Amino acid sequence: MEEGTKTKKTVFVGGISDDTDEAIIYESFSTFGDILEVQIPPPANQHQNPAPDAPKHRGFAFVTYTSSADAQDAIDNMDMNELKGRILKVNLARPMKTAAANLSGNRAIWESEEWLKEHVKPLAQSGGVQGRRAQSGSQEPESAPTKEGNDEDEDAMEE
């Protein structure tokens, strides 16, 4: 199944209560069509030492239908409806952002290895401080100007 067609058949169900499980979601959403899969993602910190009162899931689920018409029916009928005392937000699921999408998205262009290899020169060739010193033949670090050689600060306060 192509990724584009799967997303049009997958519904995001947000705002589910902690005691809601896959069976309850399946029961509530199966009236709108044949369901292929119900997923309730676990909490992000599940692998660390979970507290006994920690939530069982992240508060949302994904329901994948066999047809996009069934998914649309579920959205039309279940959005802003109540399930186990909570108001649901139901809409089409969007594809997850991948690492490849982030390379062209909010990431700085110079963080890409390909860009660095193409555009960055070694420091000695780039005209940086060491490059200027190498061209002038001077290997000594530049010294700070002394008080005698600094006539621009005549009006400065003396200590």
PDB file of C-alpha atoms in Angstrom:
ATOM      1  CA  MET A   1       0.000   0.000   0.000  1.00  0.00           C
ATOM      2  CA  GLU A   2       1.373   3.414  -0.923  1.00  0.00           C
ATOM      3  CA  GLU A   3       2.077   5.863   1.898  1.00  0.00           C
ATOM      4  CA  GLY A   4      -0.093   8.586   0.332  1.00  0.00           C
ATOM      5  CA  THR A   5      -3.178   6.381   0.113  1.00  0.00           C
ATOM      6  CA  LYS A   6      -2.687   5.040   3.641  1.00  0.00           C
ATOM      7  CA  THR A   7      -2.695   8.519   5.168  1.00  0.00           C
ATOM      8  CA  LYS A   8      -6.025   9.376   3.527  1.00  0.00           C
ATOM      9  CA  LYS A   9      -7.516   6.307   5.167  1.00  0.00           C
ATOM     10  CA  THR A  10      -5.978   6.952   8.582  1.00  0.00           C
ATOM     11  CA  VAL A  11      -7.822   9.080  11.106  1.00  0.00           C
ATOM     12  CA  PHE A  12      -6.269  10.920  14.057  1.00  0.00           C
ATOM     13  CA  VAL A  13      -8.350  10.681  17.228  1.00  0.00           C
ATOM     14  CA  GLY A  14      -7.210  13.185  19.852  1.00  0.00           C
ATOM     15  CA  GLY A  15      -8.306  13.737  23.423  1.00  0.00           C
ATOM     16  CA  ILE A  16      -8.919  10.140  24.493  1.00  0.00           C
ATOM     17  CA  SER A  17      -9.008   9.382  28.215  1.00  0.00           C
ATOM     18  CA  ASP A  18      -6.355   7.355  30.045  1.00  0.00           C
ATOM     19  CA  ASP A  19      -8.642   4.366  30.495  1.00  0.00           C
ATOM     20  CA  THR A  20      -9.454   4.154  26.756  1.00  0.00           C
ATOM     21  CA  ASP A  21      -7.827   1.234  24.935  1.00  0.00           C
ATOM     22  CA  GLU A  22      -7.755  -0.168  21.384  1.00  0.00           C
ATOM     23  CA  ALA A  23     -10.916  -2.234  21.955  1.00  0.00           C
ATOM     24  CA  ILE A  24     -12.966   0.821  22.932  1.00  0.00           C
ATOM     25  CA  ILE A  25     -11.660   2.823  19.952  1.00  0.00           C
ATOM     26  CA  TYR A  26     -12.372  -0.122  17.632  1.00  0.00           C
ATOM     27  CA  GLU A  27     -15.887  -0.525  18.990  1.00  0.00           C
ATOM     28  CA  SER A  28     -16.671   3.205  18.672  1.00  0.00           C
ATOM     29  CA  PHE A  29     -15.219   3.682  15.183  1.00  0.00           C
ATOM     30  CA  SER A  30     -16.124   0.358  13.501  1.00  0.00           C
ATOM     31  CA  THR A  31     -19.683   1.574  12.839  1.00  0.00           C
ATOM     32  CA  PHE A  32     -18.294   3.794  10.043  1.00  0.00           C
ATOM     33  CA  GLY A  33     -16.516   1.046   8.070  1.00  0.00           C
ATOM     34  CA  ASP A  34     -13.997  -1.769   8.093  1.00  0.00           C
ATOM     35  CA  ILE A  35     -10.974  -1.011  10.263  1.00  0.00           C
ATOM     36  CA  LEU A  36      -7.539  -2.318   9.344  1.00  0.00           C
ATOM     37  CA  GLU A  37      -5.696  -1.136  12.438  1.00  0.00           C
ATOM     38  CA  VAL A  38      -6.053   0.824  15.667  1.00  0.00           C
ATOM     39  CA  GLN A  39      -2.876   2.288  17.200  1.00  0.00           C
ATOM     40  CA  ILE A  40      -2.530   4.078  20.533  1.00  0.00           C
ATOM     41  CA  PRO A  41       1.073   5.313  20.850  1.00  0.00           C
ATOM     42  CA  PRO A  42       2.678   4.691  24.260  1.00  0.00           C
ATOM     43  CA  PRO A  43       4.107   7.579  26.315  1.00  0.00           C
ATOM     44  CA  ALA A  44       7.450   8.963  25.122  1.00  0.00           C
ATOM     45  CA  ASN A  45       9.169   8.122  28.433  1.00  0.00           C
ATOM     46  CA  GLN A  46       7.816   4.576  28.677  1.00  0.00           C
ATOM     47  CA  HIS A  47      11.282   2.970  28.691  1.00  0.00           C
ATOM     48  CA  GLN A  48      12.465   4.988  31.672  1.00  0.00           C
ATOM     49  CA  ASN A  49      11.247   3.983  35.122  1.00  0.00           C
ATOM     50  CA  PRO A  50       7.499   4.594  34.740  1.00  0.00           C
ATOM     51  CA  ALA A  51       5.588   5.658  37.804  1.00  0.00           C
ATOM     52  CA  PRO A  52       2.588   3.513  38.771  1.00  0.00           C
ATOM     53  CA  ASP A  53       0.250   6.444  38.129  1.00  0.00           C
ATOM     54  CA  ALA A  54       1.851   7.340  34.772  1.00  0.00           C
ATOM     55  CA  PRO A  55      -0.498   7.524  31.767  1.00  0.00           C
ATOM     56  CA  LYS A  56      -0.775   4.400  29.618  1.00  0.00           C
ATOM     57  CA  HIS A  57      -0.689   6.340  26.364  1.00  0.00           C
ATOM     58  CA  ARG A  58      -0.201   9.833  24.954  1.00  0.00           C
ATOM     59  CA  GLY A  59      -3.886  10.777  24.688  1.00  0.00           C
ATOM     60  CA  PHE A  60      -4.442  10.099  20.999  1.00  0.00           C
ATOM     61  CA  ALA A  61      -4.977   7.203  18.615  1.00  0.00           C
ATOM     62  CA  PHE A  62      -4.841   6.379  14.919  1.00  0.00           C
ATOM     63  CA  VAL A  63      -7.565   4.401  13.174  1.00  0.00           C
ATOM     64  CA  THR A  64      -6.843   3.071   9.677  1.00  0.00           C
ATOM     65  CA  TYR A  65      -9.854   2.211   7.504  1.00  0.00           C
ATOM     66  CA  THR A  66     -10.009   0.127   4.334  1.00  0.00           C
ATOM     67  CA  SER A  67     -11.410   3.077   2.368  1.00  0.00           C
ATOM     68  CA  SER A  68     -11.012   6.815   2.490  1.00  0.00           C
ATOM     69  CA  ALA A  69     -14.825   7.258   2.382  1.00  0.00           C
ATOM     70  CA  ASP A  70     -15.110   5.331   5.658  1.00  0.00           C
ATOM     71  CA  ALA A  71     -12.419   7.518   7.192  1.00  0.00           C
ATOM     72  CA  GLN A  72     -14.292  10.644   6.115  1.00  0.00           C
ATOM     73  CA  ASP A  73     -17.523   9.279   7.609  1.00  0.00           C
ATOM     74  CA  ALA A  74     -15.749   8.716  10.934  1.00  0.00           C
ATOM     75  CA  ILE A  75     -14.409  12.276  10.880  1.00  0.00           C
ATOM     76  CA  ASP A  76     -17.807  13.754  10.037  1.00  0.00           C
ATOM     77  CA  ASN A  77     -19.583  11.805  12.785  1.00  0.00           C
ATOM     78  CA  MET A  78     -17.057  11.600  15.622  1.00  0.00           C
ATOM     79  CA  ASP A  79     -15.304  14.983  15.576  1.00  0.00           C
ATOM     80  CA  MET A  80     -16.323  17.002  18.670  1.00  0.00           C
ATOM     81  CA  ASN A  81     -18.279  14.022  20.075  1.00  0.00           C
ATOM     82  CA  GLU A  82     -17.850  12.558  23.541  1.00  0.00           C
ATOM     83  CA  LEU A  83     -16.164   9.247  24.388  1.00  0.00           C
ATOM     84  CA  LYS A  84     -15.788   8.185  28.028  1.00  0.00           C
ATOM     85  CA  GLY A  85     -16.336  11.743  29.260  1.00  0.00           C
ATOM     86  CA  ARG A  86     -13.842  13.403  26.888  1.00  0.00           C
ATOM     87  CA  ILE A  87     -14.504  15.485  23.766  1.00  0.00           C
ATOM     88  CA  LEU A  88     -12.693  13.981  20.783  1.00  0.00           C
ATOM     89  CA  LYS A  89     -10.879  15.835  18.047  1.00  0.00           C
ATOM     90  CA  VAL A  90     -11.018  13.672  14.908  1.00  0.00           C
ATOM     91  CA  ASN A  91      -9.400  14.540  11.588  1.00  0.00           C
ATOM     92  CA  LEU A  92      -7.260  13.027   8.842  1.00  0.00           C
ATOM     93  CA  ALA A  93      -3.862  11.911  10.089  1.00  0.00           C
ATOM     94  CA  ARG A  94      -0.887  13.738   8.620  1.00  0.00           C
ATOM     95  CA  PRO A  95       2.345  11.928   7.774  1.00  0.00           C
ATOM     96  CA  MET A  96       5.024  12.042  10.446  1.00  0.00           C
ATOM     97  CA  LYS A  97       7.924  14.386   9.818  1.00  0.00           C
ATOM     98  CA  THR A  98      10.992  12.362   8.922  1.00  0.00           C
ATOM     99  CA  ALA A  99      14.669  13.138   9.207  1.00  0.00           C
ATOM    100  CA  ALA A 100      14.834  13.671   5.430  1.00  0.00           C
ATOM    101  CA  ALA A 101      12.111  16.312   5.641  1.00  0.00           C
ATOM    102  CA  ASN A 102      13.998  18.092   8.425  1.00  0.00           C
ATOM    103  CA  LEU A 103      17.088  18.444   6.234  1.00  0.00           C
ATOM    104  CA  SER A 104      15.207  20.793   3.962  1.00  0.00           C
ATOM    105  CA  GLY A 105      13.021  22.269   6.675  1.00  0.00           C
ATOM    106  CA  ASN A 106      14.089  24.148   9.780  1.00  0.00           C
ATOM    107  CA  ARG A 107      17.701  23.001   9.808  1.00  0.00           C
ATOM    108  CA  ALA A 108      20.524  25.410   8.985  1.00  0.00           C
ATOM    109  CA  ILE A 109      22.022  24.727   5.574  1.00  0.00           C
ATOM    110  CA  TRP A 110      25.595  24.574   6.909  1.00  0.00           C
ATOM    111  CA  GLU A 111      24.655  21.652   9.176  1.00  0.00           C
ATOM    112  CA  SER A 112      24.473  19.441   6.086  1.00  0.00           C
ATOM    113  CA  GLU A 113      27.666  17.457   5.383  1.00  0.00           C
ATOM    114  CA  GLU A 114      27.135  17.807   1.616  1.00  0.00           C
ATOM    115  CA  TRP A 115      26.975  21.602   1.838  1.00  0.00           C
ATOM    116  CA  LEU A 116      30.074  21.755   4.027  1.00  0.00           C
ATOM    117  CA  LYS A 117      32.096  19.571   1.639  1.00  0.00           C
ATOM    118  CA  GLU A 118      31.076  21.714  -1.316  1.00  0.00           C
ATOM    119  CA  HIS A 119      31.408  25.225   0.146  1.00  0.00           C
ATOM    120  CA  VAL A 120      33.858  25.240   3.051  1.00  0.00           C
ATOM    121  CA  LYS A 121      37.606  25.666   2.483  1.00  0.00           C
ATOM    122  CA  PRO A 122      40.343  24.809   4.970  1.00  0.00           C
ATOM    123  CA  LEU A 123      41.030  27.707   7.328  1.00  0.00           C
ATOM    124  CA  ALA A 124      44.441  28.499   5.771  1.00  0.00           C
ATOM    125  CA  GLN A 125      42.762  28.945   2.365  1.00  0.00           C
ATOM    126  CA  SER A 126      39.674  30.769   3.555  1.00  0.00           C
ATOM    127  CA  GLY A 127      41.279  34.125   4.286  1.00  0.00           C
ATOM    128  CA  GLY A 128      40.714  33.820   8.021  1.00  0.00           C
ATOM    129  CA  VAL A 129      43.161  35.148  10.617  1.00  0.00           C
ATOM    130  CA  GLN A 130      45.669  32.340  10.135  1.00  0.00           C
ATOM    131  CA  GLY A 131      45.382  32.708   6.369  1.00  0.00           C
ATOM    132  CA  ARG A 132      46.193  36.441   6.553  1.00  0.00           C
ATOM    133  CA  ARG A 133      49.140  35.781   8.836  1.00  0.00           C
ATOM    134  CA  ALA A 134      50.477  33.127   6.476  1.00  0.00           C
ATOM    135  CA  GLN A 135      50.214  35.551   3.550  1.00  0.00           C
ATOM    136  CA  SER A 136      51.992  38.369   5.402  1.00  0.00           C
ATOM    137  CA  GLY A 137      54.685  36.022   6.718  1.00  0.00           C
ATOM    138  CA  SER A 138      54.045  37.016  10.338  1.00  0.00           C
ATOM    139  CA  GLN A 139      53.514  34.155  12.780  1.00  0.00           C
ATOM    140  CA  GLU A 140      53.335  36.366  15.899  1.00  0.00           C
ATOM    141  CA  PRO A 141      49.947  37.085  17.427  1.00  0.00           C
ATOM    142  CA  GLU A 142      48.794  40.649  17.018  1.00  0.00           C
ATOM    143  CA  SER A 143      49.540  42.678  20.114  1.00  0.00           C
ATOM    144  CA  ALA A 144      47.066  45.020  21.725  1.00  0.00           C
ATOM    145  CA  PRO A 145      47.710  48.702  21.008  1.00  0.00           C
ATOM    146  CA  THR A 146      49.680  50.491  23.689  1.00  0.00           C
ATOM    147  CA  LYS A 147      48.647  53.736  25.331  1.00  0.00           C
ATOM    148  CA  GLU A 148      51.357  55.747  23.572  1.00  0.00           C
ATOM    149  CA  GLY A 149      50.345  54.532  20.114  1.00  0.00           C
ATOM    150  CA  ASN A 150      46.684  55.193  20.613  1.00  0.00           C
ATOM    151  CA  ASP A 151      46.048  58.866  19.863  1.00  0.00           C
ATOM    152  CA  GLU A 152      42.351  58.300  19.189  1.00  0.00           C
ATOM    153  CA  ASP A 153      41.606  58.021  22.914  1.00  0.00           C
ATOM    154  CA  GLU A 154      42.815  61.517  23.881  1.00  0.00           C
ATOM    155  CA  ASP A 155      39.390  62.421  25.232  1.00  0.00           C
ATOM    156  CA  ALA A 156      39.067  59.177  27.174  1.00  0.00           C
ATOM    157  CA  MET A 157      39.128  59.392  30.946  1.00  0.00           C
ATOM    158  CA  GLU A 158      42.405  58.600  32.615  1.00  0.00           C
ATOM    159  CA  GLU A 159      42.579  56.417  35.669  1.00  0.00           C
TER     160      GLU A 159
END
